[in-house]
mmCIF file of C-alpha atoms and ligand atoms in Angstrom:
data_model
loop_
_atom_site.group_PDB
_atom_site.id
_atom_site.type_symbol
_atom_site.label_atom_id
_atom_site.label_comp_id
_atom_site.label_asym_id
_atom_site.label_seq_id
_atom_site.Cartn_x
_atom_site.Cartn_y
_atom_site.Cartn_z
ATOM 1 C CA MET A 1420 -10.239 -15.242 -3.124
ATOM 2 C CA THR A 1421 -11.166 -11.905 -4.646
ATOM 3 C CA GLY A 1422 -14.189 -9.761 -3.788
ATOM 4 C CA ALA A 1423 -12.603 -6.376 -3.216
ATOM 5 C CA GLU A 1424 -14.842 -3.331 -3.408
ATOM 6 C CA THR A 1425 -12.694 -1.882 -6.182
ATOM 7 C CA SER A 1426 -11.081 -4.915 -7.761
ATOM 8 C CA GLY A 1427 -13.294 -4.652 -10.867
ATOM 9 C CA ILE A 1428 -12.078 -1.118 -11.464
ATOM 10 C CA TYR A 1429 -8.468 -2.240 -11.192
ATOM 11 C CA GLU A 1430 -8.967 -5.195 -13.514
ATOM 12 C CA VAL A 1431 -9.897 -2.634 -16.150
ATOM 13 C CA ALA A 1432 -7.407 0.011 -15.049
ATOM 14 C CA ALA A 1433 -4.235 -2.118 -15.219
ATOM 15 C CA ARG A 1434 -3.295 -0.833 -18.677
ATOM 16 C CA THR A 1435 -3.644 2.855 -17.829
ATOM 17 C CA TYR A 1436 -2.704 2.638 -14.155
ATOM 18 C CA SER A 1437 0.983 3.389 -14.581
ATOM 19 C CA GLN A 1438 0.425 6.823 -16.118
ATOM 20 C CA SER A 1439 -2.243 8.022 -13.713
ATOM 21 C CA HIS A 1440 -0.336 6.759 -10.666
ATOM 22 C CA ALA A 1441 2.854 8.513 -11.805
ATOM 23 C CA ARG A 1442 0.826 11.748 -12.032
ATOM 24 C CA TRP A 1443 -0.554 11.197 -8.528
ATOM 25 C CA LEU A 1444 2.955 10.658 -7.127
ATOM 26 C CA ARG A 1445 4.384 13.639 -8.950
ATOM 27 C CA PHE A 1446 1.785 16.161 -7.841
ATOM 28 C CA ALA A 1447 0.110 14.820 -4.691
ATOM 29 C CA GLY A 1448 1.429 11.658 -3.029
ATOM 30 C CA GLY A 1449 5.158 11.849 -3.721
ATOM 31 C CA GLU A 1450 6.308 12.992 -0.288
ATOM 32 C CA ALA A 1451 4.334 10.276 1.446
ATOM 33 C CA GLN A 1452 5.672 7.684 -1.019
ATOM 34 C CA CYS A 1453 9.283 8.786 -0.310
ATOM 35 C CA ALA A 1454 8.725 8.624 3.448
ATOM 36 C CA PHE A 1455 7.194 5.148 3.061
ATOM 37 C CA GLU A 1456 9.940 3.788 0.780
ATOM 38 C CA GLY A 1457 12.693 5.278 2.936
ATOM 39 C CA ALA A 1458 11.286 3.573 6.024
ATOM 40 C CA VAL A 1459 10.909 0.201 4.291
ATOM 41 C CA LYS A 1460 14.498 0.318 3.017
ATOM 42 C CA VAL A 1461 15.819 1.070 6.507
ATOM 43 C CA LEU A 1462 13.804 -1.784 8.013
ATOM 44 C CA MET A 1463 14.742 -4.461 5.444
ATOM 45 C CA ARG A 1464 17.299 -7.030 6.603
ATOM 46 C CA PRO A 1465 19.056 -9.713 4.536
ATOM 47 C CA GLY A 1466 16.682 -12.557 3.773
ATOM 48 C CA ALA A 1467 13.649 -10.678 5.151
ATOM 49 C CA ARG A 1468 10.283 -12.207 4.304
ATOM 50 C CA VAL A 1469 8.348 -9.325 2.749
ATOM 51 C CA LEU A 1470 4.700 -9.279 1.653
ATOM 52 C CA ASP A 1471 3.544 -6.447 -0.623
ATOM 53 C CA VAL A 1472 -0.259 -6.301 -0.371
ATOM 54 C CA ALA A 1473 -2.221 -4.664 -3.221
ATOM 55 C CA CYS A 1474 1.009 -4.767 -5.231
ATOM 56 C CA GLY A 1475 -0.628 -3.442 -8.408
ATOM 57 C CA ILE A 1476 1.750 -3.534 -11.353
ATOM 58 C CA GLY A 1477 4.735 -3.969 -9.006
ATOM 59 C CA THR A 1478 5.896 -0.349 -8.704
ATOM 60 C CA VAL A 1479 6.840 -0.641 -5.037
ATOM 61 C CA ALA A 1480 8.429 -4.077 -5.402
ATOM 62 C CA ARG A 1481 10.682 -2.974 -8.275
ATOM 63 C CA ARG A 1482 11.856 0.087 -6.364
ATOM 64 C CA LEU A 1483 12.565 -1.931 -3.235
ATOM 65 C CA LEU A 1484 14.542 -4.521 -5.182
ATOM 66 C CA ASP A 1485 16.466 -1.863 -7.112
ATOM 67 C CA ASN A 1486 20.082 -1.731 -5.946
ATOM 68 C CA SER A 1487 19.275 -4.120 -3.124
ATOM 69 C CA ASP A 1488 21.422 -7.209 -2.675
ATOM 70 C CA LEU A 1489 19.689 -8.223 0.533
ATOM 71 C CA GLY A 1490 18.198 -11.339 -1.040
ATOM 72 C CA ILE A 1491 14.741 -10.647 0.324
ATOM 73 C CA ASP A 1492 12.051 -13.285 0.065
ATOM 74 C CA LEU A 1493 9.254 -11.342 -1.621
ATOM 75 C CA THR A 1494 5.566 -12.208 -2.026
ATOM 76 C CA LEU A 1495 3.203 -10.034 -4.071
ATOM 77 C CA LEU A 1496 -0.549 -10.122 -3.508
ATOM 78 C CA ASP A 1497 -3.338 -8.415 -5.423
ATOM 79 C CA SER A 1498 -7.004 -9.137 -6.064
ATOM 80 C CA ALA A 1499 -6.746 -8.129 -9.740
ATOM 81 C CA GLN A 1500 -5.097 -10.754 -11.935
ATOM 82 C CA ASN A 1501 -4.486 -8.109 -14.632
ATOM 83 C CA MET A 1502 -2.293 -6.220 -12.196
ATOM 84 C CA LEU A 1503 -0.341 -9.348 -11.195
ATOM 85 C CA ASP A 1504 0.213 -10.171 -14.853
ATOM 86 C CA HIS A 1505 2.371 -7.022 -15.070
ATOM 87 C CA CYS A 1506 4.678 -8.386 -12.340
ATOM 88 C CA THR A 1507 6.019 -11.483 -14.082
ATOM 89 C CA ASP A 1508 9.520 -9.950 -14.354
ATOM 90 C CA ILE A 1509 9.805 -9.544 -10.566
ATOM 91 C CA PRO A 1510 11.562 -12.344 -8.628
ATOM 92 C CA ALA A 1511 8.681 -12.984 -6.224
ATOM 93 C CA VAL A 1512 5.832 -15.335 -5.494
ATOM 94 C CA ARG A 1513 2.617 -13.875 -6.961
ATOM 95 C CA VAL A 1514 -0.695 -14.502 -5.219
ATOM 96 C CA ASN A 1515 -4.156 -13.533 -6.400
ATOM 97 C CA GLY A 1516 -5.975 -12.842 -3.138
ATOM 98 C CA CYS A 1517 -7.880 -10.434 -0.969
ATOM 99 C CA MET A 1518 -6.348 -8.303 1.777
ATOM 100 C CA LYS A 1519 -9.356 -9.054 3.994
ATOM 101 C CA ALA A 1520 -8.586 -12.788 4.032
ATOM 102 C CA LEU A 1521 -4.858 -13.214 3.446
ATOM 103 C CA PRO A 1522 -4.018 -16.801 2.420
ATOM 104 C CA PHE A 1523 -1.007 -17.060 4.758
ATOM 105 C CA GLU A 1524 -0.291 -18.535 8.181
ATOM 106 C CA ASP A 1525 0.029 -16.308 11.251
ATOM 107 C CA ASN A 1526 3.459 -14.621 11.684
ATOM 108 C CA SER A 1527 4.556 -15.455 8.107
ATOM 109 C CA PHE A 1528 6.331 -12.165 7.304
ATOM 110 C CA ASP A 1529 8.945 -9.832 8.787
ATOM 111 C CA ILE A 1530 7.680 -6.805 6.864
ATOM 112 C CA LEU A 1531 4.341 -6.136 5.212
ATOM 113 C CA THR A 1532 3.926 -3.225 2.835
ATOM 114 C CA CYS A 1533 0.718 -1.800 1.434
ATOM 115 C CA ALA A 1534 0.943 1.272 -0.791
ATOM 116 C CA TRP A 1535 -2.247 3.019 -1.892
ATOM 117 C CA GLY A 1536 -4.277 -0.106 -1.126
ATOM 118 C CA LEU A 1537 -6.127 0.397 2.161
ATOM 119 C CA GLU A 1538 -8.194 3.271 0.809
ATOM 120 C CA THR A 1539 -9.794 0.870 -1.673
ATOM 121 C CA GLN A 1540 -11.645 -0.696 1.266
ATOM 122 C CA ARG A 1541 -14.929 0.673 2.602
ATOM 123 C CA ASN A 1542 -13.819 -0.493 6.029
ATOM 124 C CA PRO A 1543 -10.041 -0.860 6.520
ATOM 125 C CA CYS A 1544 -10.398 -2.776 9.839
ATOM 126 C CA PRO A 1545 -10.582 -6.361 8.460
ATOM 127 C CA ALA A 1546 -7.483 -5.740 6.333
ATOM 128 C CA LEU A 1547 -5.582 -4.170 9.237
ATOM 129 C CA ALA A 1548 -6.391 -7.177 11.424
ATOM 130 C CA GLU A 1549 -5.099 -9.487 8.682
ATOM 131 C CA PHE A 1550 -1.908 -7.421 8.290
ATOM 132 C CA VAL A 1551 -1.175 -7.767 12.000
ATOM 133 C CA ARG A 1552 -2.002 -11.489 11.998
ATOM 134 C CA VAL A 1553 0.437 -12.430 9.212
ATOM 135 C CA THR A 1554 3.293 -10.201 10.483
ATOM 136 C CA ARG A 1555 5.530 -11.768 13.127
ATOM 137 C CA PRO A 1556 5.874 -10.152 16.552
ATOM 138 C CA GLY A 1557 8.715 -7.627 16.246
ATOM 139 C CA GLY A 1558 7.947 -7.106 12.543
ATOM 140 C CA GLN A 1559 6.627 -3.977 10.845
ATOM 141 C CA ILE A 1560 3.725 -2.999 8.618
ATOM 142 C CA CYS A 1561 4.465 -0.046 6.342
ATOM 143 C CA LEU A 1562 1.525 1.843 4.885
ATOM 144 C CA VAL A 1563 0.996 4.773 2.569
ATOM 145 C CA PHE A 1564 -2.529 5.851 1.679
ATOM 146 C CA CYS A 1565 -4.754 8.699 0.514
ATOM 147 C CA ALA A 1566 -5.612 10.742 3.585
ATOM 148 C CA ASP A 1567 -7.828 13.617 4.656
ATOM 149 C CA ARG A 1568 -4.975 16.136 4.742
ATOM 150 C CA PRO A 1569 -4.766 19.439 2.879
ATOM 151 C CA ALA A 1570 -3.674 19.369 -0.759
ATOM 152 C CA GLN A 1571 -0.675 21.648 -1.302
ATOM 153 C CA SER A 1572 -1.571 22.853 -4.790
ATOM 154 C CA TRP A 1573 -4.508 23.214 -7.152
ATOM 155 C CA ILE A 1574 -3.322 20.236 -9.166
ATOM 156 C CA ALA A 1575 -3.189 18.055 -6.038
ATOM 157 C CA SER A 1576 -6.768 19.168 -5.253
ATOM 158 C CA LEU A 1577 -7.833 18.292 -8.770
ATOM 159 C CA LEU A 1578 -6.222 14.830 -8.579
ATOM 160 C CA ARG A 1579 -7.819 14.246 -5.195
ATOM 161 C CA HIS A 1580 -11.208 15.129 -6.651
ATOM 162 C CA ARG A 1581 -10.599 12.757 -9.591
ATOM 163 C CA VAL A 1582 -9.618 9.843 -7.360
ATOM 164 C CA SER A 1583 -12.748 10.327 -5.220
ATOM 165 C CA ARG A 1584 -15.003 10.657 -8.251
ATOM 166 C CA SER A 1585 -13.530 7.615 -10.036
ATOM 167 C CA GLY A 1586 -14.382 5.356 -7.088
ATOM 168 C CA ARG A 1587 -10.773 4.157 -6.945
ATOM 169 C CA GLY A 1588 -10.461 5.016 -3.281
ATOM 170 C CA THR A 1589 -11.482 7.182 -0.339
ATOM 171 C CA PHE A 1590 -9.422 9.671 1.646
ATOM 172 C CA LEU A 1591 -8.966 8.066 5.050
ATOM 173 C CA ASP A 1592 -9.010 9.929 8.351
ATOM 174 C CA HIS A 1593 -5.317 9.507 9.207
ATOM 175 C CA LEU A 1594 -5.702 10.031 12.960
ATOM 176 C CA ASN A 1595 -8.526 7.527 13.074
ATOM 177 C CA MET A 1596 -6.325 5.112 11.091
ATOM 178 C CA LYS A 1597 -3.767 5.340 13.880
ATOM 179 C CA ARG A 1598 -6.438 4.337 16.412
ATOM 180 C CA LEU A 1599 -7.733 1.548 14.181
ATOM 181 C CA ALA A 1600 -4.206 0.168 13.783
ATOM 182 C CA GLN A 1601 -3.792 0.081 17.559
ATOM 183 C CA ASP A 1602 -7.183 -1.613 17.912
ATOM 184 C CA ALA A 1603 -6.055 -4.191 15.326
ATOM 185 C CA GLY A 1604 -3.136 -5.102 17.592
ATOM 186 C CA ALA A 1605 -0.219 -2.868 16.562
ATOM 187 C CA VAL A 1606 2.025 -2.276 19.567
ATOM 188 C CA ARG A 1607 3.163 1.152 18.371
ATOM 189 C CA VAL A 1608 2.158 3.336 15.421
ATOM 190 C CA GLN A 1609 4.432 5.974 13.888
ATOM 191 C CA LEU A 1610 3.057 8.612 11.533
ATOM 192 C CA LEU A 1611 5.854 9.631 9.157
ATOM 193 C CA HIS A 1612 6.365 13.287 8.353
ATOM 194 C CA CYS A 1613 5.019 14.297 4.937
ATOM 195 C CA SER A 1614 2.634 16.803 3.377
ATOM 196 C CA GLY A 1615 -0.148 16.529 0.798
ATOM 197 C CA PRO A 1616 -3.394 14.539 0.748
ATOM 198 C CA ALA A 1617 -1.683 11.343 1.901
ATOM 199 C CA ALA A 1618 -0.201 9.686 4.978
ATOM 200 C CA ALA A 1619 2.602 7.208 5.622
ATOM 201 C CA MET A 1620 2.624 5.063 8.741
ATOM 202 C CA ILE A 1621 4.677 2.328 10.352
ATOM 203 C CA LEU A 1622 2.898 -0.178 12.568
ATOM 204 C CA HIS A 1623 5.157 -2.082 14.940
ATOM 205 C CA VAL A 1624 3.749 -5.522 15.740
HETATM 206 C C1 SAM B 574 -3.924 2.241 -6.268
HETATM 207 S S1 SAM B 574 -3.446 0.596 -6.642
HETATM 208 C C2 SAM B 574 -1.901 0.494 -5.765
HETATM 209 C C3 SAM B 574 -0.918 -0.400 -6.442
HETATM 210 C C4 SAM B 574 0.510 -0.413 -5.898
HETATM 211 N N1 SAM B 574 0.591 -0.748 -4.497
HETATM 212 C C5 SAM B 574 1.256 0.870 -6.195
HETATM 213 O O1 SAM B 574 1.820 1.466 -5.268
HETATM 214 O O2 SAM B 574 1.316 1.262 -7.364
HETATM 215 C C6 SAM B 574 -4.557 -0.328 -5.623
HETATM 216 C C7 SAM B 574 -4.423 -1.831 -5.792
HETATM 217 O O3 SAM B 574 -5.208 -2.477 -4.792
HETATM 218 C C8 SAM B 574 -5.737 -3.670 -5.353
HETATM 219 N N2 SAM B 574 -6.860 -4.109 -4.512
HETATM 220 C C9 SAM B 574 -8.086 -3.555 -4.394
HETATM 221 N N3 SAM B 574 -8.809 -4.219 -3.506
HETATM 222 C C10 SAM B 574 -8.031 -5.253 -3.046
HETATM 223 C C11 SAM B 574 -8.219 -6.310 -2.095
HETATM 224 N N4 SAM B 574 -9.367 -6.435 -1.437
HETATM 225 N N5 SAM B 574 -7.201 -7.148 -1.877
HETATM 226 C C12 SAM B 574 -6.030 -7.039 -2.536
HETATM 227 N N6 SAM B 574 -5.790 -6.062 -3.449
HETATM 228 C C13 SAM B 574 -6.773 -5.175 -3.689
HETATM 229 C C14 SAM B 574 -6.128 -3.249 -6.759
HETATM 230 O O4 SAM B 574 -6.306 -4.342 -7.618
HETATM 231 C C15 SAM B 574 -4.928 -2.360 -7.123
HETATM 232 O O5 SAM B 574 -3.912 -3.102 -7.745
#
């Protein structure tokens, strides 16, 4: 199933995505990305079942697998087939699907990651509910997303403006996101320390 608000944009953007995302990480979202990746690496156990939602061209998956001999059981999901087609080198199951209706049984994963994906949704609640449903009790959901926090430089402000204008995503109210995650069923929500127009969060299920 597809049907994402922004999936059309990403079908087209797959070819140029890598460059523009690298710029975003370098000047605006890098701290949040580091906090997110650091947390995921600490949480991963040998053989962990990991689902990367809105995997894009596989940036997060490649970095998580880099230097890792944990033998994780990785599934990648994205609504844009063009994006998934850039992930064929990654040892993972690839699924074309929508985060609002994940095609998995309840409690299927130990860890769910979603980097720069939730802000593509007009309403993140259906996706959050799905994230909690497919993560087993005791598992974690690791998120990083564009958030309504101050940009630290003029270039970060400019990039923020560009992302908003392009329709690729919105800047989510990070404190409200914490409440929404609790409403979706997360037992505990941790906001990770970082600066810039982004937030990283761990939801304990
Ligand atoms: C900004 S990219 C993030 C990609 C990747 N996680 C990264 O860190 O580079 C957003 C991704 O969300 C995907 N997406 C948008 N709406 C979606 C939906 N409803 N379900 C699944 N993926 C979706 C897009 O196709 C795109 O690949």
